[in-house]
PDB file of N, CA and C in Angstrom:
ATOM      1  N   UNK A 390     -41.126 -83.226  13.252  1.00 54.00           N
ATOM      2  CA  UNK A 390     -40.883 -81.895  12.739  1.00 54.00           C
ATOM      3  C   UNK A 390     -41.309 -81.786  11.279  1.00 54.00           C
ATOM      4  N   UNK A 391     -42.136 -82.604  11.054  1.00 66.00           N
ATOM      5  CA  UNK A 391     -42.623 -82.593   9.509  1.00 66.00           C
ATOM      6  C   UNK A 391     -43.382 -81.418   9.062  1.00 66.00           C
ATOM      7  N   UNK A 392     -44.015 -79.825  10.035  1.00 79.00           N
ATOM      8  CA  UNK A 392     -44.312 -78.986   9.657  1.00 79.00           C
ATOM      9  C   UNK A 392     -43.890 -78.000   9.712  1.00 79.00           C
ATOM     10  N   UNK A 393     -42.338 -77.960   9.521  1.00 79.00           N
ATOM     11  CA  UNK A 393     -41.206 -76.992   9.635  1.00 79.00           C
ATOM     12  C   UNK A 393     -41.806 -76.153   7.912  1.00 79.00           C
ATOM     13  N   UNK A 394     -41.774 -75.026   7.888  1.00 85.00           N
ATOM     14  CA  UNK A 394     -41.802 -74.185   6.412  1.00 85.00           C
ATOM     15  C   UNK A 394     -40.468 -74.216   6.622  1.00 85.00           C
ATOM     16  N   UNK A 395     -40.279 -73.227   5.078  1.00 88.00           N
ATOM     17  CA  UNK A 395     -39.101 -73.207   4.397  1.00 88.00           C
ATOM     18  C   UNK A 395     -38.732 -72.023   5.055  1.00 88.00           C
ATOM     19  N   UNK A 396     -39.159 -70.748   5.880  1.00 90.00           N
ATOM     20  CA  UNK A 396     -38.853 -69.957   6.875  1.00 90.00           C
ATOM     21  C   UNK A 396     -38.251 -70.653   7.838  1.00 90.00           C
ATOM     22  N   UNK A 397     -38.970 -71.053   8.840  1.00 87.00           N
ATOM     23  CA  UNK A 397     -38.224 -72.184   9.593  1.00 87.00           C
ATOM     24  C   UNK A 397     -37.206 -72.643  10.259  1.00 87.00           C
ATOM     25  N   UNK A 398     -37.179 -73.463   8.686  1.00 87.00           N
ATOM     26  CA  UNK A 398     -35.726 -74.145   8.101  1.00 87.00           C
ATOM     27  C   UNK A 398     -34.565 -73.031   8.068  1.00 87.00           C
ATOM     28  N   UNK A 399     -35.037 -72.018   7.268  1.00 90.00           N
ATOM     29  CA  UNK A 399     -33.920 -71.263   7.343  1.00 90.00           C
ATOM     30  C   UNK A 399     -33.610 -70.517   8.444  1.00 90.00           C
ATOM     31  N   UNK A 400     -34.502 -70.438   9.444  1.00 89.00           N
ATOM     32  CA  UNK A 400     -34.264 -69.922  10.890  1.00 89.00           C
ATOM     33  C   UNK A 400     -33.104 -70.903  11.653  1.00 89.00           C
ATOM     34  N   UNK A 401     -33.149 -72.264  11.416  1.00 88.00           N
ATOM     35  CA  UNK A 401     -32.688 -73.359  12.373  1.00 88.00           C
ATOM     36  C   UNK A 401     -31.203 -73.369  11.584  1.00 88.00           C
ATOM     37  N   UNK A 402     -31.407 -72.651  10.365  1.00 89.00           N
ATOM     38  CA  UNK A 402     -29.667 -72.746   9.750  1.00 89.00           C
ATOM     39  C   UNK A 402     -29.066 -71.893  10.184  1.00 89.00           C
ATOM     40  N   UNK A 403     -29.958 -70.507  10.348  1.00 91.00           N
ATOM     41  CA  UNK A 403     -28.866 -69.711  10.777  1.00 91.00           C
ATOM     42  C   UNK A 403     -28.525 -69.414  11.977  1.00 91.00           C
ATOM     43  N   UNK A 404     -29.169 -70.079  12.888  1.00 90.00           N
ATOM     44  CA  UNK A 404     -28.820 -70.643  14.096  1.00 90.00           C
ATOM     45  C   UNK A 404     -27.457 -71.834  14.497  1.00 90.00           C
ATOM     46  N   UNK A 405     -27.723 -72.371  13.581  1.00 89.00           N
ATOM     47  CA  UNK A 405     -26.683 -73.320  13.369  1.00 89.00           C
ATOM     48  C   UNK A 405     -25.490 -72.480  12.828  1.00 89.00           C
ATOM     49  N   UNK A 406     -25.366 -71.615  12.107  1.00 89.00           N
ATOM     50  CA  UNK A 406     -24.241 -70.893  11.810  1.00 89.00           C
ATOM     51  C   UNK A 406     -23.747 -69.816  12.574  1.00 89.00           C
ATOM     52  N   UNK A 407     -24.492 -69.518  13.655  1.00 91.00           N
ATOM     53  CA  UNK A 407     -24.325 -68.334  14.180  1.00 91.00           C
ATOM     54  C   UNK A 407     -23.453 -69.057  15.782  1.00 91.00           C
ATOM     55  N   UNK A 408     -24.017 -70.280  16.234  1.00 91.00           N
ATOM     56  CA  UNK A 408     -23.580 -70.462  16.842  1.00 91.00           C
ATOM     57  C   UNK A 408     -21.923 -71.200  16.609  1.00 91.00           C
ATOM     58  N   UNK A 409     -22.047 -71.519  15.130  1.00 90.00           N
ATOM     59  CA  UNK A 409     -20.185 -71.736  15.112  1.00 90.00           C
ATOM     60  C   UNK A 409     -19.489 -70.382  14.892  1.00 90.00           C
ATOM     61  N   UNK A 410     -20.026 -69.614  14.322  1.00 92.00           N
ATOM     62  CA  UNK A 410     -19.052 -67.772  14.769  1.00 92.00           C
ATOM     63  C   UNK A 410     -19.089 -67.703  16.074  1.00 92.00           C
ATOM     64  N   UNK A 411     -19.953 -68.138  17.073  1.00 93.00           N
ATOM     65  CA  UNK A 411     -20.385 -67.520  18.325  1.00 93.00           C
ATOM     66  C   UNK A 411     -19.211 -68.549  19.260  1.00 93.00           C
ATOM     67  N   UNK A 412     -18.522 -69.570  18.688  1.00 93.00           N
ATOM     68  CA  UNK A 412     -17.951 -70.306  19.159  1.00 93.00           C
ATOM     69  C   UNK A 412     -16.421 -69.719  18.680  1.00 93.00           C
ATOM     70  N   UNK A 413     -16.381 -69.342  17.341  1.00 93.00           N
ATOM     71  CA  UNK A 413     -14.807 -69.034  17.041  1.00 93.00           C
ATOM     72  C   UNK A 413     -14.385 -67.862  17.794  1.00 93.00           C
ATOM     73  N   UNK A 414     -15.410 -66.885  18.283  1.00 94.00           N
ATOM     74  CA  UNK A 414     -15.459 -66.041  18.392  1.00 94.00           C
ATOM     75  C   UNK A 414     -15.097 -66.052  20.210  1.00 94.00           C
ATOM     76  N   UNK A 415     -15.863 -67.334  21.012  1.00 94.00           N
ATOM     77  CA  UNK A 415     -15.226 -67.348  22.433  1.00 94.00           C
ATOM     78  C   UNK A 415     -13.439 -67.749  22.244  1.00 94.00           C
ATOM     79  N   UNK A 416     -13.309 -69.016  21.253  1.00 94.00           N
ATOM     80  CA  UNK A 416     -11.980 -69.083  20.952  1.00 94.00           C
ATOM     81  C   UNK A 416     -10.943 -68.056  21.234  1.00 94.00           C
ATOM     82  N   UNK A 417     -11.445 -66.772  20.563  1.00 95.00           N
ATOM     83  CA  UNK A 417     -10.683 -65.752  20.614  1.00 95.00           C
ATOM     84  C   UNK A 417     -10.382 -65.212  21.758  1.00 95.00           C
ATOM     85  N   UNK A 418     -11.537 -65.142  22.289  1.00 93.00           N
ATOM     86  CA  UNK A 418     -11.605 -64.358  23.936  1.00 93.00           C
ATOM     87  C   UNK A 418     -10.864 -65.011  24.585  1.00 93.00           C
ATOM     88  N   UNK A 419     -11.164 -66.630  24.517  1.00 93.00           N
ATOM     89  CA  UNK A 419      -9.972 -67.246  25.362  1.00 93.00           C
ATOM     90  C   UNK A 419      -9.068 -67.108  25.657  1.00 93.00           C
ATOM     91  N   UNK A 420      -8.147 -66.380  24.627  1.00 93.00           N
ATOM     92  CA  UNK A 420      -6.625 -66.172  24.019  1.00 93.00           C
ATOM     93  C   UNK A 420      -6.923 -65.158  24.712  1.00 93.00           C
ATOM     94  N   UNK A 421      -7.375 -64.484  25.108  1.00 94.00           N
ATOM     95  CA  UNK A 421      -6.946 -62.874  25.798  1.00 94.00           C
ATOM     96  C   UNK A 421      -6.468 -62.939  27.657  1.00 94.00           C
ATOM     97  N   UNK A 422      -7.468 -64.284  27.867  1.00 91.00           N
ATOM     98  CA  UNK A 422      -7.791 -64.134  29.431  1.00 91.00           C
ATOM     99  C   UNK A 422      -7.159 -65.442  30.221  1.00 91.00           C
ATOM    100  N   UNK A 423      -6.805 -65.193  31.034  1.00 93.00           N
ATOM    101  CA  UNK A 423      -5.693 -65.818  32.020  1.00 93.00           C
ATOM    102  C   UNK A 423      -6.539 -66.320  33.178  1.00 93.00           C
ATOM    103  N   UNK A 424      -7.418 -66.061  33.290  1.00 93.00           N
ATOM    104  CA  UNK A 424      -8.663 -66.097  34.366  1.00 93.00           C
ATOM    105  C   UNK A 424      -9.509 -67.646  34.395  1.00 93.00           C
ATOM    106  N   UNK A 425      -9.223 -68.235  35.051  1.00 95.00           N
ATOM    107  CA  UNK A 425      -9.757 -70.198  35.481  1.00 95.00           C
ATOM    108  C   UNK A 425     -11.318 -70.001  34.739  1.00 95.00           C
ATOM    109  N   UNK A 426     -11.710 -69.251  36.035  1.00 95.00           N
ATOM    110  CA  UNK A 426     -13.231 -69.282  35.894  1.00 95.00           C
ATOM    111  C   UNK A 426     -13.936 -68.675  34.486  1.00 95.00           C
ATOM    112  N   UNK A 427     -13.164 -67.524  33.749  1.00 94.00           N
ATOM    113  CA  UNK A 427     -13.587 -67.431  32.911  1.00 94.00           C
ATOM    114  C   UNK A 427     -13.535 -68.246  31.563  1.00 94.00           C
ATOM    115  N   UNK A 428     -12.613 -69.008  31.428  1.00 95.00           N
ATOM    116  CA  UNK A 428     -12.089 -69.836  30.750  1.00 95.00           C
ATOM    117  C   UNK A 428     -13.149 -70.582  30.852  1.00 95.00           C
ATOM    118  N   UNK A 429     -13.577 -71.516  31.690  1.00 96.00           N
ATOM    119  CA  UNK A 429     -14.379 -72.696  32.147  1.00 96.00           C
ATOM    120  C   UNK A 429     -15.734 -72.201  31.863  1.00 96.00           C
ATOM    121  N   UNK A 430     -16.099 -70.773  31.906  1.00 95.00           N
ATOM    122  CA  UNK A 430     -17.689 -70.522  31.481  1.00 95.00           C
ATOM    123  C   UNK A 430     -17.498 -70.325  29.488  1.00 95.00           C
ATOM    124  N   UNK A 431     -16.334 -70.330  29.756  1.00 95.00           N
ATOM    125  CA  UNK A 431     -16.220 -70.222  27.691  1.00 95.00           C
ATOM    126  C   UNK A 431     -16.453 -71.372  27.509  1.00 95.00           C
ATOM    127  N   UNK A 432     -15.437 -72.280  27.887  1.00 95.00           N
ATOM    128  CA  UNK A 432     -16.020 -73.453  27.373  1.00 95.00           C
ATOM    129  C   UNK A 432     -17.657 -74.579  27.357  1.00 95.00           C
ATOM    130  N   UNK A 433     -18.124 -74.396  28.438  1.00 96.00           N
ATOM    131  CA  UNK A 433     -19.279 -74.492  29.005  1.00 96.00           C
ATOM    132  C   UNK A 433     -20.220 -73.077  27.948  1.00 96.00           C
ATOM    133  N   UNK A 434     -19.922 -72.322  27.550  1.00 94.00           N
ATOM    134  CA  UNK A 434     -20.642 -71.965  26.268  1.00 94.00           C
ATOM    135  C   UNK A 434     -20.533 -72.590  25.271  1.00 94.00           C
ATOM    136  N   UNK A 435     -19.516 -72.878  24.699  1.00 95.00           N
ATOM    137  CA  UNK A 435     -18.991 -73.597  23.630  1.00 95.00           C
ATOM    138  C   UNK A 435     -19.744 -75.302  23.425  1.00 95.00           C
ATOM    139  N   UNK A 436     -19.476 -75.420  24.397  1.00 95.00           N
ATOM    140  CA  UNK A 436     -20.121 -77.206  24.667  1.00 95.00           C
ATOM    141  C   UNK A 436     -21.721 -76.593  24.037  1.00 95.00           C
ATOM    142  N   UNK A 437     -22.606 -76.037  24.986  1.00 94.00           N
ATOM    143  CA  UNK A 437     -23.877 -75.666  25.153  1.00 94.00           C
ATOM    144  C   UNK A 437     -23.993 -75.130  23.722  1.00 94.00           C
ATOM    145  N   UNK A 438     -23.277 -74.226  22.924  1.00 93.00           N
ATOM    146  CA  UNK A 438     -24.038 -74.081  21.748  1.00 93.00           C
ATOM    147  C   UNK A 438     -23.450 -75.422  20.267  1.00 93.00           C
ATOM    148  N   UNK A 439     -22.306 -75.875  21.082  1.00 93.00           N
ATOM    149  CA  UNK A 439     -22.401 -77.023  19.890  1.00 93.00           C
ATOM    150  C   UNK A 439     -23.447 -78.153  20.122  1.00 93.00           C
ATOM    151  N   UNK A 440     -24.133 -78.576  21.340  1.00 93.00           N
ATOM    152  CA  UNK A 440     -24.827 -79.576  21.618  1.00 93.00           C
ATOM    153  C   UNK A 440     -26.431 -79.162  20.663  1.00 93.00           C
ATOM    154  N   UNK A 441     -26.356 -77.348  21.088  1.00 91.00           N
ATOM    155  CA  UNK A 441     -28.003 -77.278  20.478  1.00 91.00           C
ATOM    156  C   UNK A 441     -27.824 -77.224  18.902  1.00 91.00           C
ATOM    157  N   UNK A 442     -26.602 -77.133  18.092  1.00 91.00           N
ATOM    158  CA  UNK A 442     -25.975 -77.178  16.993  1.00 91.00           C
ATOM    159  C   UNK A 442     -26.637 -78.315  16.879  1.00 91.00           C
ATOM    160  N   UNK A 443     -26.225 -78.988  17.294  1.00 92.00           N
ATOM    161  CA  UNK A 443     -26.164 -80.797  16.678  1.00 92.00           C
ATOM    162  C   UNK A 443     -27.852 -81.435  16.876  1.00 92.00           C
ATOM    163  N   UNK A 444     -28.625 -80.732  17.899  1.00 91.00           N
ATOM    164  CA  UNK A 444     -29.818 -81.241  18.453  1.00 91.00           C
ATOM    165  C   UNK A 444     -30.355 -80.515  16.603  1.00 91.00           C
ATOM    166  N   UNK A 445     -30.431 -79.017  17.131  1.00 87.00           N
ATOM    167  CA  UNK A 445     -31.106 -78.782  16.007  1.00 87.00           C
ATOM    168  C   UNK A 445     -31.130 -79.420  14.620  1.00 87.00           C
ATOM    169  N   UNK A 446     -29.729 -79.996  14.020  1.00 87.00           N
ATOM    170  CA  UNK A 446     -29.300 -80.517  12.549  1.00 87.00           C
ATOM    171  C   UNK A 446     -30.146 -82.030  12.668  1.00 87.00           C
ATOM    172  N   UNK A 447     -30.246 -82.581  14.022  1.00 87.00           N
ATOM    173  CA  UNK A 447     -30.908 -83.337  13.929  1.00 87.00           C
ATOM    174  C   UNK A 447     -32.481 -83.476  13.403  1.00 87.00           C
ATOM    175  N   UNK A 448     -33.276 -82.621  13.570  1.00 79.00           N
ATOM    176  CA  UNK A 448     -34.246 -81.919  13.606  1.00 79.00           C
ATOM    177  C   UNK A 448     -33.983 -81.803  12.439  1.00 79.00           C
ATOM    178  N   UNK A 449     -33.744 -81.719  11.164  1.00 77.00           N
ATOM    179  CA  UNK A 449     -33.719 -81.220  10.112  1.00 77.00           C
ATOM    180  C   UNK A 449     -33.726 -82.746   9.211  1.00 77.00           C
TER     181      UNK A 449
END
């Protein structure tokens, strides 16, 4: 990834930040819903955007 610009870079951050709001933010929903299945696709979001979190920081 050595021809990342400084655009980029700042694309892959705010990706990285968007997906921890995008995570506090299922948190919340959680708290509302009583529902198995929906629960289980929150978390299974949650997993999925912390994994590309961590892929991407790698990348950096």
């Amino acid at each position: 990834m050595d021809n990342l610009n400084q655009i980029e870079i700042q694309n892959i951050r705010h990706i990285c930040g968007h997906s921890t709001n995008f995570c506090d933010k299922i948190a919340y929903y959680k708290t509302l819903s009583q529902d198995q299945n929906l629960l289980q696709v929150y978390d299974e979001l949650c997993t999925e955007l912390t994994e590309l979190k961590s892929k991407l920081t790698n990348m950096l």
